[in-house]
């Protein structure tokens, strides 16, 4: 069964740990993350960007695959299926398809429009028992063709959006999707502390979890971050494991070309990455 992310994130915020959101791209990815969550007795959030949803065939296909895996693999830890950086239209489609959690990324709209659209979605999500994530201050880097400059959020605007009744809030604090450039200035803990003070108990979300040094992750959690998104790191470990397999010529040995064998190293690599993150975020044994 899919659950809203509300309880798991409120517990994480109160307990000073974070739940990982791991983005999914296909069946192997999803199975690897669900099994790792179960093995580590950790709550988990599966993130789906609009692009990944389209790639997997559509939102109904995603819901069917995730629900089927939860049932067939006997996954009993809390799992939320979450739209990542959704447009207003995408959010409505995912709600209809059966997602249990939605992110509406209205950060590129003027604040008034972000507020109006978020308000409408708060009502729908509340009525249906779904969790809703809002964003203030864009996250840097490129995601599905949308390029953000990585500005820091205005704590006052964060409070305005938080007061609308969203479940969790992503505030830009100098974080970037994808790999961090060598001259990256690091996270703005000053912004994070100011936002945290304004929004009180609301769980905060840290996007761009790939490549943030461990000490910064821990400090961010101590300042109220309760959900951390990881995508690129799983992609990199999957790609590297697959490349090694092919470079060693294993795809040409025996039945090595069988997709179940070809994708196995990447599957194991994602499991290892997810386990490492769950340990770092402190969500092991918190299901
Ligand atoms: P990374 O790709 O940098 O891990 O960021 C993931 C993310 O924030 C998804 O919303």
Coordinates of C-alpha atoms and ligand atoms in Angstrom, one line a residue:
X1 CA 0.0 0.0 0.0
X2 CA 1.2 3.5 -0.8
X3 CA 1.1 6.1 2.0
X4 CA 1.2 9.9 2.2
X5 CA 4.7 11.2 3.2
X6 CA 3.2 13.3 6.0
X7 CA 3.6 10.9 9.0
X8 CA 7.1 9.7 8.0
X9 CA 8.3 13.2 7.5
X10 CA 6.8 14.6 10.7
X11 CA 8.4 11.7 12.6
X12 CA 11.8 12.4 10.9
X13 CA 11.7 16.1 11.7
X14 CA 10.9 15.4 15.3
X15 CA 13.5 12.6 15.5
X16 CA 16.2 14.6 13.7
X17 CA 16.8 12.3 10.7
X18 CA 15.8 12.5 7.1
X19 CA 13.9 10.2 4.8
X20 CA 15.4 9.7 1.3
X21 CA 13.6 10.4 -1.9
X22 CA 15.1 8.2 -4.6
X23 CA 14.0 8.9 -8.1
X24 CA 13.0 5.9 -10.2
X25 CA 13.4 5.3 -14.0
X26 CA 12.4 1.8 -14.6
X27 CA 11.5 -1.5 -12.9
X28 CA 15.0 -2.5 -11.8
X29 CA 15.5 0.9 -10.1
X30 CA 12.2 0.6 -8.3
X31 CA 12.7 -2.9 -7.2
X32 CA 16.3 -2.1 -6.0
X33 CA 15.0 0.8 -3.9
X34 CA 12.0 -1.0 -2.4
X35 CA 14.1 -4.1 -1.4
X36 CA 16.8 -1.9 0.2
X37 CA 14.2 0.0 2.2
X38 CA 12.7 -3.2 3.4
X39 CA 16.1 -4.8 4.3
X40 CA 17.0 -1.7 6.3
X41 CA 13.5 -1.2 7.8
X42 CA 13.4 2.3 6.5
X43 CA 10.6 4.5 5.2
X44 CA 11.2 5.6 1.6
X45 CA 9.9 8.0 -1.0
X46 CA 10.0 7.1 -4.7
X47 CA 10.4 10.2 -6.8
X48 CA 9.0 10.4 -10.3
X49 CA 9.8 13.4 -12.5
X50 CA 7.4 14.2 -15.3
X51 CA 10.0 13.1 -17.8
X52 CA 10.6 9.8 -16.0
X53 CA 6.8 9.3 -15.8
X54 CA 6.6 9.7 -19.6
X55 CA 9.5 7.4 -20.1
X56 CA 7.9 4.6 -18.1
X57 CA 4.8 4.8 -20.2
X58 CA 2.7 7.2 -18.1
X59 CA 1.6 7.8 -14.6
X60 CA -0.9 4.9 -14.5
X61 CA 1.9 2.6 -15.5
X62 CA 4.1 3.9 -12.7
X63 CA 1.3 3.5 -10.1
X64 CA 0.6 -0.1 -11.3
X65 CA 4.2 -1.1 -11.3
X66 CA 5.0 0.4 -7.8
X67 CA 1.8 -1.1 -6.2
X68 CA 2.5 -4.4 -7.9
X69 CA 6.0 -4.6 -6.6
X70 CA 5.0 -3.6 -3.1
X71 CA 2.5 -6.4 -3.0
X72 CA 4.6 -9.1 -4.7
X73 CA 7.8 -8.4 -2.8
X74 CA 5.9 -8.1 0.5
X75 CA 7.1 -4.6 1.2
X76 CA 5.8 -3.5 4.6
X77 CA 7.8 -0.3 5.3
X78 CA 6.0 3.0 4.5
X79 CA 6.4 3.9 0.8
X80 CA 5.2 7.2 -0.7
X81 CA 5.0 7.6 -4.5
X82 CA 5.8 11.2 -5.1
X83 CA 5.7 13.5 -8.2
X84 CA 9.0 15.3 -8.3
X85 CA 9.0 19.0 -9.6
X86 CA 5.5 18.7 -11.0
X87 CA 3.8 21.3 -13.1
X88 CA 0.2 22.3 -12.1
X89 CA -1.2 20.1 -14.8
X90 CA 1.2 17.2 -14.1
X91 CA 0.1 17.4 -10.4
X92 CA -3.5 17.0 -11.3
X93 CA -2.7 14.0 -13.6
X94 CA -0.7 12.2 -10.9
X95 CA -3.4 12.8 -8.3
X96 CA -5.9 11.2 -10.7
X97 CA -3.5 8.3 -11.4
X98 CA -3.1 7.4 -7.7
X99 CA 0.2 9.0 -6.6
X100 CA 0.3 9.4 -2.8
X101 CA 2.4 12.5 -2.7
X102 CA 2.8 15.5 -5.0
X103 CA 5.4 18.2 -5.4
X104 CA 4.1 21.3 -7.1
X105 CA 7.1 23.4 -8.2
X106 CA 5.7 26.9 -8.6
X107 CA 9.1 28.5 -7.8
X108 CA 9.3 30.0 -11.3
X109 CA 6.0 31.8 -10.9
X110 CA 5.6 35.2 -9.3
X111 CA 4.9 34.5 -5.6
X112 CA 1.2 35.5 -5.9
X113 CA 0.7 32.9 -8.6
X114 CA 2.7 30.2 -6.7
X115 CA 0.4 30.9 -3.7
X116 CA -2.8 30.7 -5.8
X117 CA -1.9 27.4 -7.5
X118 CA -0.5 25.9 -4.3
X119 CA -3.7 26.9 -2.4
X120 CA -5.8 24.9 -4.9
X121 CA -3.6 21.9 -4.6
X122 CA -3.6 22.0 -0.8
X123 CA -7.3 21.6 -0.8
X124 CA -7.3 18.7 -3.3
X125 CA -4.5 16.9 -1.5
X126 CA -6.1 17.4 2.0
X127 CA -9.4 16.1 0.7
X128 CA -7.7 13.0 -0.6
X129 CA -5.1 12.5 2.2
X130 CA -2.1 13.1 0.0
X131 CA 1.1 14.9 1.0
X132 CA 2.1 18.1 -0.9
X133 CA 5.5 19.6 -1.3
X134 CA 5.9 23.2 -2.4
X135 CA 9.1 25.0 -3.5
X136 CA 10.4 28.5 -2.9
X137 CA 13.6 29.8 -4.4
X138 CA 14.7 27.7 -7.3
X139 CA 17.1 24.8 -7.0
X140 CA 20.1 25.2 -9.4
X141 CA 21.0 23.0 -12.3
X142 CA 18.9 21.4 -14.9
X143 CA 16.1 19.0 -14.4
X144 CA 14.1 17.8 -17.4
X145 CA 15.1 20.8 -19.4
X146 CA 14.2 23.3 -16.7
X147 CA 17.3 25.3 -15.8
X148 CA 17.3 27.0 -12.3
X149 CA 19.9 29.5 -11.2
X150 CA 20.0 28.2 -7.6
X151 CA 18.8 31.3 -5.8
X152 CA 18.3 31.2 -2.0
X153 CA 14.8 31.3 -0.8
X154 CA 13.3 34.3 1.0
X155 CA 12.3 33.1 4.5
X156 CA 9.2 35.4 4.5
X157 CA 8.0 33.8 1.3
X158 CA 8.7 30.4 2.8
X159 CA 6.4 31.2 5.7
X160 CA 3.7 32.5 3.4
X161 CA 3.7 29.2 1.4
X162 CA 4.1 27.0 4.6
X163 CA 1.1 28.7 6.1
X164 CA -1.1 27.6 3.1
X165 CA -1.0 24.1 4.7
X166 CA 1.5 22.2 2.6
X167 CA 3.1 19.1 4.1
X168 CA 6.7 19.9 3.4
X169 CA 8.7 22.7 1.9
X170 CA 11.7 22.8 -0.4
X171 CA 13.6 26.0 0.1
X172 CA 16.5 26.8 -2.2
X173 CA 19.7 27.2 -0.1
X174 CA 22.3 27.2 -2.8
X175 CA 21.7 23.5 -3.7
X176 CA 22.0 22.3 -7.3
X177 CA 20.7 19.2 -9.1
X178 CA 23.3 17.0 -10.7
X179 CA 27.1 17.2 -9.9
X180 CA 28.3 20.2 -8.0
X181 CA 30.9 22.4 -9.8
X182 CA 34.4 22.6 -8.2
X183 CA 33.8 26.2 -7.2
X184 CA 30.4 25.6 -5.5
X185 CA 30.0 27.9 -2.5
X186 CA 28.3 25.2 -0.4
X187 CA 24.9 25.2 1.3
X188 CA 23.7 28.5 2.8
X189 CA 23.1 27.4 6.4
X190 CA 22.2 31.0 7.2
X191 CA 19.3 30.8 4.9
X192 CA 18.3 27.4 6.1
X193 CA 18.4 28.5 9.8
X194 CA 16.3 31.6 8.9
X195 CA 13.7 29.5 7.0
X196 CA 13.6 26.9 9.7
X197 CA 12.9 29.5 12.4
X198 CA 10.0 30.9 10.3
X199 CA 8.3 27.6 9.4
X200 CA 8.5 25.9 12.8
X201 CA 7.7 22.2 12.8
X202 CA 7.2 21.9 9.0
X203 CA 9.6 19.3 7.5
X204 CA 12.1 20.9 5.0
X205 CA 13.3 19.3 1.8
X206 CA 16.8 19.3 0.5
X207 CA 17.0 18.8 -3.3
X208 CA 20.2 18.0 -5.1
X209 CA 21.4 15.4 -2.6
X210 CA 24.1 14.0 -4.9
X211 CA 27.6 15.2 -4.0
X212 CA 26.8 17.2 -0.9
X213 CA 29.5 16.4 1.7
X214 CA 28.4 14.3 4.7
X215 CA 29.0 17.0 7.3
X216 CA 26.8 19.4 5.3
X217 CA 24.1 16.7 5.1
X218 CA 24.2 16.2 8.9
X219 CA 24.1 19.9 9.6
X220 CA 21.2 20.4 7.2
X221 CA 19.3 17.6 9.1
X222 CA 20.1 19.3 12.5
X223 CA 18.5 22.5 11.1
X224 CA 15.2 20.9 10.1
X225 CA 15.7 19.1 6.8
X226 CA 13.6 15.9 7.0
X227 CA 13.6 14.8 3.3
X228 CA 16.6 14.6 1.0
X229 CA 16.3 13.9 -2.7
X230 CA 18.8 11.8 -4.5
X231 CA 18.8 11.1 -8.2
X232 CA 22.1 11.6 -10.1
X233 CA 24.1 9.4 -7.6
X234 CA 21.9 6.4 -8.4
X235 CA 22.3 7.1 -12.1
X236 CA 26.0 7.4 -11.9
X237 CA 26.4 4.2 -9.9
X238 CA 24.1 2.3 -12.3
X239 CA 26.0 3.6 -15.3
X240 CA 29.4 2.8 -13.8
X241 CA 28.5 -0.7 -12.9
X242 CA 27.0 -1.4 -16.3
X243 CA 30.1 0.1 -18.1
X244 CA 32.4 -2.2 -16.1
X245 CA 30.4 -5.2 -17.0
X246 CA 30.5 -4.4 -20.7
X247 CA 34.1 -3.3 -20.7
X248 CA 35.0 -6.7 -19.1
X249 CA 33.3 -8.3 -22.1
X250 CA 30.8 -10.1 -19.8
X251 CA 27.9 -9.2 -22.1
X252 CA 29.5 -11.5 -24.7
X253 CA 30.4 -14.4 -22.4
X254 CA 27.9 -17.2 -22.1
X255 CA 24.4 -15.8 -21.5
X256 CA 25.8 -12.5 -20.3
X257 CA 23.7 -10.6 -22.8
X258 CA 20.5 -11.7 -21.1
X259 CA 19.0 -8.4 -19.8
X260 CA 18.5 -9.9 -16.4
X261 CA 22.3 -10.5 -16.2
X262 CA 23.3 -7.3 -18.0
X263 CA 21.3 -5.1 -15.6
X264 CA 22.2 -7.1 -12.5
X265 CA 25.4 -5.1 -11.6
X266 CA 23.6 -1.8 -12.0
X267 CA 20.8 -3.1 -9.8
X268 CA 23.2 -4.1 -7.0
X269 CA 25.0 -0.7 -7.4
X270 CA 21.7 1.2 -6.8
X271 CA 21.0 -1.0 -3.8
X272 CA 24.5 -0.1 -2.3
X273 CA 24.0 3.6 -3.0
X274 CA 20.5 3.7 -1.4
X275 CA 21.7 1.8 1.7
X276 CA 24.6 4.2 2.1
X277 CA 22.2 7.2 1.9
X278 CA 19.7 5.6 4.3
X279 CA 22.6 5.1 6.8
X280 CA 23.8 8.7 6.4
X281 CA 20.3 10.2 6.6
X282 CA 19.6 8.1 9.8
X283 CA 16.4 6.5 8.5
X284 CA 17.5 2.9 9.1
X285 CA 15.1 1.1 11.5
X286 CA 12.7 4.1 11.5
X287 CA 9.9 2.3 9.6
Ligands
LIG1 P1 20.4 15.0 -7.6 O1 20.1 14.5 -9.0 O2 21.4 16.1 -7.6 O3 20.6 13.9 -6.7 O4 19.0 15.8 -7.2 C1 17.8 15.0 -7.1 C2 16.6 15.9 -6.8 O5 16.7 16.9 -6.1 C3 15.4 15.5 -7.4 O6 14.4 16.4 -7.2

